[in-house]
Short mmCIF file of C-alpha atoms in Angstrom, two decimals:
data_model
loop_
_atom_site.label_atom_id
_atom_site.label_comp_id
_atom_site.label_asym_id
_atom_site.label_seq_id
_atom_site.Cartn_x
_atom_site.Cartn_y
_atom_site.Cartn_z
CA UNK A 1 -4.87 21.51 27.87
CA UNK A 2 -7.37 20.17 25.33
CA UNK A 3 -7.91 16.41 25.35
CA UNK A 4 -6.66 14.68 22.21
CA UNK A 5 -8.91 12.54 20.05
CA UNK A 6 -7.59 9.32 18.51
CA UNK A 7 -8.18 7.33 15.33
CA UNK A 8 -6.99 3.72 15.35
CA UNK A 9 -6.27 2.54 11.80
CA UNK A 10 -5.85 -1.21 12.01
CA UNK A 11 -7.74 -2.54 15.03
CA UNK A 12 -6.09 -5.92 15.41
CA UNK A 13 -3.89 -7.43 18.11
CA UNK A 14 -1.96 -4.19 18.55
CA UNK A 15 -4.31 -1.38 17.55
CA UNK A 16 -7.36 -2.73 19.35
CA UNK A 17 -5.38 -3.27 22.57
CA UNK A 18 -4.02 0.28 22.76
CA UNK A 19 -7.24 1.81 21.45
CA UNK A 20 -9.23 -0.06 24.09
CA UNK A 21 -6.96 1.29 26.82
CA UNK A 22 -7.42 4.86 25.53
CA UNK A 23 -11.19 4.41 25.31
CA UNK A 24 -11.33 2.93 28.81
CA UNK A 25 -9.37 5.93 30.13
CA UNK A 26 -11.99 8.30 28.73
CA UNK A 27 -10.36 9.52 25.53
CA UNK A 28 -12.39 9.95 22.35
CA UNK A 29 -11.27 6.98 20.28
CA UNK A 30 -12.40 5.85 16.82
CA UNK A 31 -11.60 2.36 15.53
CA UNK A 32 -11.29 1.30 11.89
CA UNK A 33 -12.08 -2.40 11.50
CA UNK A 34 -11.98 -4.69 8.50
CA UNK A 35 -13.38 -8.19 8.87
CA UNK A 36 -14.35 -7.79 12.53
CA UNK A 37 -16.63 -4.79 12.05
CA UNK A 38 -19.99 -6.59 12.15
CA UNK A 39 -18.94 -8.74 15.12
CA UNK A 40 -17.75 -5.73 17.13
CA UNK A 41 -20.89 -3.76 16.35
CA UNK A 42 -23.01 -6.64 17.62
CA UNK A 43 -20.92 -8.07 20.44
CA UNK A 44 -18.39 -5.39 21.36
CA UNK A 45 -14.60 -5.50 21.61
CA UNK A 46 -13.07 -7.92 24.11
CA UNK A 47 -9.50 -7.59 25.38
CA UNK A 48 -8.01 -10.11 27.82
CA UNK A 49 -4.95 -8.55 29.40
CA UNK A 50 -2.69 -8.57 32.47
CA UNK A 51 -3.57 -4.87 32.67
CA UNK A 52 -7.22 -5.79 33.28
CA UNK A 53 -9.79 -7.46 31.04
CA UNK A 54 -12.10 -5.20 29.06
CA UNK A 55 -15.34 -5.84 27.20
CA UNK A 56 -16.24 -2.61 25.45
CA UNK A 57 -19.66 -2.17 23.87
CA UNK A 58 -20.87 0.77 21.83
CA UNK A 59 -17.42 1.91 20.79
CA UNK A 60 -16.91 4.19 17.78
CA UNK A 61 -16.40 1.43 15.19
CA UNK A 62 -16.14 2.02 11.44
CA UNK A 63 -15.76 -0.09 8.34
CA UNK A 64 -14.98 2.80 5.98
CA UNK A 65 -12.42 5.50 6.60
CA UNK A 66 -14.72 8.05 4.95
CA UNK A 67 -17.16 7.68 7.85
CA UNK A 68 -14.55 8.52 10.49
CA UNK A 69 -14.02 12.02 11.87
CA UNK A 70 -10.73 13.87 11.58
CA UNK A 71 -8.84 13.30 14.85
CA UNK A 72 -5.86 14.90 16.56
CA UNK A 73 -3.83 11.68 16.49
CA UNK A 74 -3.91 8.81 14.00
CA UNK A 75 -2.32 5.60 15.28
CA UNK A 76 -1.37 3.11 12.56
CA UNK A 77 -1.74 -0.46 13.83
CA UNK A 78 -1.64 -2.11 10.40
CA UNK A 79 1.08 -4.56 9.44
CA UNK A 80 3.56 -3.05 7.01
CA UNK A 81 2.32 -5.51 4.38
CA UNK A 82 -0.74 -3.23 4.19
CA UNK A 83 1.13 0.06 3.87
CA UNK A 84 0.16 0.27 0.21
CA UNK A 85 -3.30 1.18 1.54
CA UNK A 86 -2.09 4.24 3.46
CA UNK A 87 -2.35 6.69 0.52
CA UNK A 88 -6.09 5.87 0.49
CA UNK A 89 -6.71 5.51 4.22
CA UNK A 90 -4.84 8.47 5.67
CA UNK A 91 -5.74 11.64 3.72
CA UNK A 92 -9.41 11.74 4.90
CA UNK A 93 -8.21 11.58 8.52
CA UNK A 94 -5.49 14.21 8.39
CA UNK A 95 -5.56 17.98 8.62
CA UNK A 96 -2.72 20.43 9.17
CA UNK A 97 -1.02 19.50 12.42
CA UNK A 98 -2.49 16.00 12.79
CA UNK A 99 -0.04 13.63 14.47
CA UNK A 100 0.36 10.33 12.60
CA UNK A 101 2.11 7.68 14.69
CA UNK A 102 3.25 4.48 13.01
CA UNK A 103 3.06 1.69 15.58
CA UNK A 104 4.79 -0.73 13.24
CA UNK A 105 8.02 -2.68 12.91
CA UNK A 106 10.86 -2.15 10.50
CA UNK A 107 12.45 0.81 8.73
CA UNK A 108 11.30 3.48 6.32
CA UNK A 109 7.57 3.90 6.92
CA UNK A 110 7.83 7.31 8.59
CA UNK A 111 9.71 8.72 5.59
CA UNK A 112 6.98 7.48 3.25
CA UNK A 113 4.10 8.92 5.29
CA UNK A 114 5.89 12.26 5.76
CA UNK A 115 6.28 12.52 1.97
CA UNK A 116 2.63 11.52 1.47
CA UNK A 117 1.25 13.95 4.07
CA UNK A 118 3.46 17.04 4.36
CA UNK A 119 0.76 18.78 6.43
CA UNK A 120 1.00 16.14 9.17
CA UNK A 121 3.44 15.55 12.01
CA UNK A 122 4.85 12.03 11.74
CA UNK A 123 6.27 9.92 14.53
CA UNK A 124 6.79 6.32 15.51
CA UNK A 125 5.60 4.10 18.31
CA UNK A 126 7.82 1.12 19.07
CA UNK A 127 5.62 -1.51 20.71
CA UNK A 128 7.29 -4.16 22.86
CA UNK A 129 4.29 -6.42 22.99
CA UNK A 130 3.11 -10.02 23.09
CA UNK A 131 -0.46 -9.94 21.81
CA UNK A 132 -2.62 -11.79 19.29
CA UNK A 133 -6.16 -11.83 17.97
CA UNK A 134 -7.70 -15.18 18.91
CA UNK A 135 -11.22 -14.64 17.53
CA UNK A 136 -13.23 -11.87 15.84
CA UNK A 137 -13.19 -8.83 18.11
CA UNK A 138 -11.23 -10.76 20.76
CA UNK A 139 -7.64 -9.78 21.64
CA UNK A 140 -5.41 -11.83 23.92
CA UNK A 141 -2.65 -9.67 25.40
CA UNK A 142 -0.15 -12.10 26.88
CA UNK A 143 2.63 -9.94 28.25
CA UNK A 144 4.69 -6.75 28.04
CA UNK A 145 3.23 -3.81 26.07
CA UNK A 146 5.57 -0.85 26.63
CA UNK A 147 5.46 1.79 23.88
CA UNK A 148 8.43 4.00 23.04
CA UNK A 149 7.40 7.16 21.17
CA UNK A 150 9.77 9.14 18.99
CA UNK A 151 9.48 12.04 16.56
CA UNK A 152 10.27 11.86 12.87
CA UNK A 153 8.94 15.33 12.04
CA UNK A 154 10.64 18.24 13.80
CA UNK A 155 8.67 20.17 16.38
CA UNK A 156 6.29 17.42 17.51
CA UNK A 157 7.91 16.68 20.85
CA UNK A 158 5.18 18.40 22.88
CA UNK A 159 2.35 16.50 21.25
CA UNK A 160 4.25 13.23 21.70
CA UNK A 161 4.60 14.02 25.41
CA UNK A 162 0.83 14.45 25.59
CA UNK A 163 0.22 11.23 23.64
CA UNK A 164 2.57 9.36 25.97
CA UNK A 165 0.75 10.81 28.99
CA UNK A 166 -2.61 9.70 27.54
CA UNK A 167 -1.35 6.14 26.97
CA UNK A 168 0.05 6.12 30.50
CA UNK A 169 -3.34 7.22 31.84
CA UNK A 170 -4.73 4.15 30.07
CA UNK A 171 -2.32 1.94 31.98
CA UNK A 172 0.24 1.51 29.19
CA UNK A 173 3.94 1.74 30.14
CA UNK A 174 5.49 4.47 27.97
CA UNK A 175 8.86 5.96 27.14
CA UNK A 176 10.09 8.78 24.92
CA UNK A 177 13.18 8.62 22.74
CA UNK A 178 15.06 11.46 21.09
CA UNK A 179 16.40 9.10 18.41
CA UNK A 180 13.60 7.21 16.67
CA UNK A 181 15.92 5.75 14.00
CA UNK A 182 18.20 4.21 16.61
CA UNK A 183 15.15 2.90 18.45
CA UNK A 184 13.98 1.17 15.31
CA UNK A 185 17.38 -0.52 14.83
CA UNK A 186 17.30 -1.64 18.46
CA UNK A 187 13.90 -3.23 17.95
CA UNK A 188 15.22 -4.98 14.84
CA UNK A 189 17.79 -6.57 17.16
CA UNK A 190 14.98 -8.78 18.46
CA UNK A 191 12.63 -8.85 15.49
CA UNK A 192 15.13 -9.97 12.86
CA UNK A 193 16.29 -13.16 14.59
CA UNK A 194 13.11 -14.29 16.29
CA UNK A 195 10.46 -13.42 13.72
CA UNK A 196 12.50 -14.96 10.92
CA UNK A 197 13.76 -18.03 12.74
CA UNK A 198 10.31 -18.79 14.15
CA UNK A 199 9.08 -19.18 10.56
CA UNK A 200 12.07 -20.97 9.07
CA UNK A 201 12.38 -23.38 12.01
CA UNK A 202 8.64 -23.57 12.84
CA UNK A 203 9.56 -22.88 16.47
CA UNK A 204 8.52 -20.68 19.36
CA UNK A 205 11.02 -18.42 21.09
CA UNK A 206 11.71 -20.84 23.95
CA UNK A 207 12.53 -23.64 21.50
CA UNK A 208 14.98 -21.41 19.65
CA UNK A 209 16.67 -20.44 22.91
CA UNK A 210 16.74 -23.97 24.34
CA UNK A 211 18.87 -25.25 21.43
CA UNK A 212 22.56 -24.36 21.55
CA UNK A 213 23.04 -23.84 17.81
CA UNK A 214 19.92 -21.75 17.23
CA UNK A 215 20.65 -19.64 20.30
CA UNK A 216 24.07 -18.91 18.84
CA UNK A 217 22.53 -18.17 15.45
CA UNK A 218 20.22 -15.66 17.17
CA UNK A 219 23.28 -14.04 18.72
CA UNK A 220 25.09 -13.77 15.38
CA UNK A 221 22.02 -12.25 13.71
CA UNK A 222 21.83 -9.66 16.51
CA UNK A 223 25.51 -8.83 16.05
CA UNK A 224 24.82 -8.18 12.35
CA UNK A 225 21.90 -5.89 13.23
CA UNK A 226 24.26 -3.86 15.40
CA UNK A 227 26.78 -3.74 12.55
CA UNK A 228 24.08 -2.37 10.24
CA UNK A 229 22.97 0.18 12.81
CA UNK A 230 26.54 1.34 13.39
CA UNK A 231 27.14 1.73 9.64
CA UNK A 232 23.99 3.86 9.41
CA UNK A 233 25.14 6.18 12.18
CA UNK A 234 23.47 4.56 15.17
CA UNK A 235 26.11 2.89 17.35
CA UNK A 236 24.54 0.53 19.87
CA UNK A 237 26.49 -0.86 22.81
CA UNK A 238 27.69 -4.45 22.34
CA UNK A 239 26.14 -5.45 25.69
CA UNK A 240 22.72 -4.98 24.09
CA UNK A 241 23.03 -8.42 22.47
CA UNK A 242 23.33 -10.20 25.81
CA UNK A 243 20.50 -8.11 27.19
CA UNK A 244 18.21 -9.25 24.36
CA UNK A 245 19.21 -12.88 24.76
CA UNK A 246 18.60 -12.73 28.51
CA UNK A 247 15.24 -11.03 27.99
CA UNK A 248 14.16 -13.74 25.54
CA UNK A 249 15.20 -16.58 27.85
CA UNK A 250 12.85 -15.16 30.51
CA UNK A 251 9.92 -14.76 28.13
CA UNK A 252 6.93 -17.03 28.23
CA UNK A 253 6.87 -19.39 25.20
CA UNK A 254 5.81 -17.14 22.36
CA UNK A 255 5.02 -17.34 18.67
CA UNK A 256 6.14 -14.05 17.08
CA UNK A 257 3.69 -12.27 14.80
CA UNK A 258 5.47 -13.42 11.64
CA UNK A 259 5.00 -17.06 12.63
CA UNK A 260 1.29 -16.45 13.21
CA UNK A 261 1.03 -14.69 9.84
CA UNK A 262 2.77 -17.60 8.12
CA UNK A 263 0.46 -20.14 9.75
CA UNK A 264 -2.57 -18.10 8.63
CA UNK A 265 -1.08 -17.74 5.11
CA UNK A 266 -0.93 -13.99 5.38
CA UNK A 267 1.91 -12.09 3.66
CA UNK A 268 5.05 -11.72 5.74
CA UNK A 269 6.62 -8.38 6.68
CA UNK A 270 9.84 -9.16 4.85
CA UNK A 271 10.26 -5.83 3.10
CA UNK A 272 10.31 -3.44 6.05
CA UNK A 273 11.88 -5.82 8.60
CA UNK A 274 14.58 -7.39 6.43
CA UNK A 275 15.04 -5.95 2.95
CA UNK A 276 15.10 -2.30 3.97
CA UNK A 277 17.65 -2.76 6.76
CA UNK A 278 19.80 -4.76 4.34
CA UNK A 279 19.48 -2.01 1.75
CA UNK A 280 20.36 0.76 4.21
CA UNK A 281 23.38 -1.16 5.51
CA UNK A 282 24.54 -1.94 1.97
CA UNK A 283 24.28 1.72 1.00
CA UNK A 284 26.47 2.48 4.01
CA UNK A 285 29.04 -0.03 2.77
CA UNK A 286 28.25 -3.02 5.03
CA UNK A 287 27.02 -6.47 4.06
CA UNK A 288 24.98 -8.55 6.53
CA UNK A 289 25.31 -12.10 5.13
CA UNK A 290 23.37 -14.05 7.77
CA UNK A 291 20.45 -11.63 7.61
CA UNK A 292 20.56 -11.76 3.80
CA UNK A 293 20.40 -15.57 3.89
CA UNK A 294 17.46 -15.50 6.31
CA UNK A 295 15.73 -12.94 4.09
CA UNK A 296 16.08 -15.20 1.04
CA UNK A 297 14.59 -18.13 2.96
CA UNK A 298 11.66 -16.01 4.17
CA UNK A 299 10.95 -14.73 0.65
CA UNK A 300 10.91 -18.31 -0.67
CA UNK A 301 8.61 -19.56 2.09
CA UNK A 302 6.35 -16.52 1.82
CA UNK A 303 5.94 -16.89 -1.94
CA UNK A 304 5.23 -20.60 -1.75
CA UNK A 305 2.87 -20.17 1.21
CA UNK A 306 0.78 -17.52 -0.55
CA UNK A 307 0.47 -19.67 -3.68
CA UNK A 308 -1.05 -22.63 -1.84
#
């Protein structure tokens, strides 16, 4: 079987970590950088990780998508706040049969990319990851890192199996799901309470869980996520809420990515993580009032933060 080649579009805390693991495992990997390009060209890419620290020099680094080769697999590591760039970034990298995997949070991105690139196979990668960029070209992977791959386009199951095997060869825990949409709702079960509350309360996950009222608020937000998922045809077992709460209690103190974005005055991923789930649930006849209230608070804080 022919080895797959990979393009990493968005080489930050997520994309650079997984791309570095693929490169280290011997796969042809091409990285698109933005502000870190000059630093990486001069000093290399550094990844500190429980899976093993890496300092990669001489990697295939690019500042312009037009300089990158067409690859078999394009992994999108950008935040969804940058998805307006995809109509420019993706077409030069895609040919008939290219697999485009959105390693992002939230709902609706696969549908958009499939409409944009009908010649491509589109899938998702759900990343259960604690990682951040602490300096130019320097990624600090704190914990976790499992990726769950699922198909959006029909007929791409075989290529996803090969992608999963390649990630596993790079030391990444992997899983395949037959229901990507349900997987995305399950991930929202954690992302909606903890990303949003970490911004509104200016708190890390352990602080949220150590306080009785905010722990209960997290629970009620999760219950609403499950109500939205069920209305949209993805029933999730009620025990999942307690599983998420227990998982979060055991986590190391962690600032979710939305809190880090807010502190850095970067736009927040409100649309794909909050507004689109609310819209889908509403279209299915269900209102999610606590999530709607949290969404309004995040929009206010995001707007004010970006104006400063």
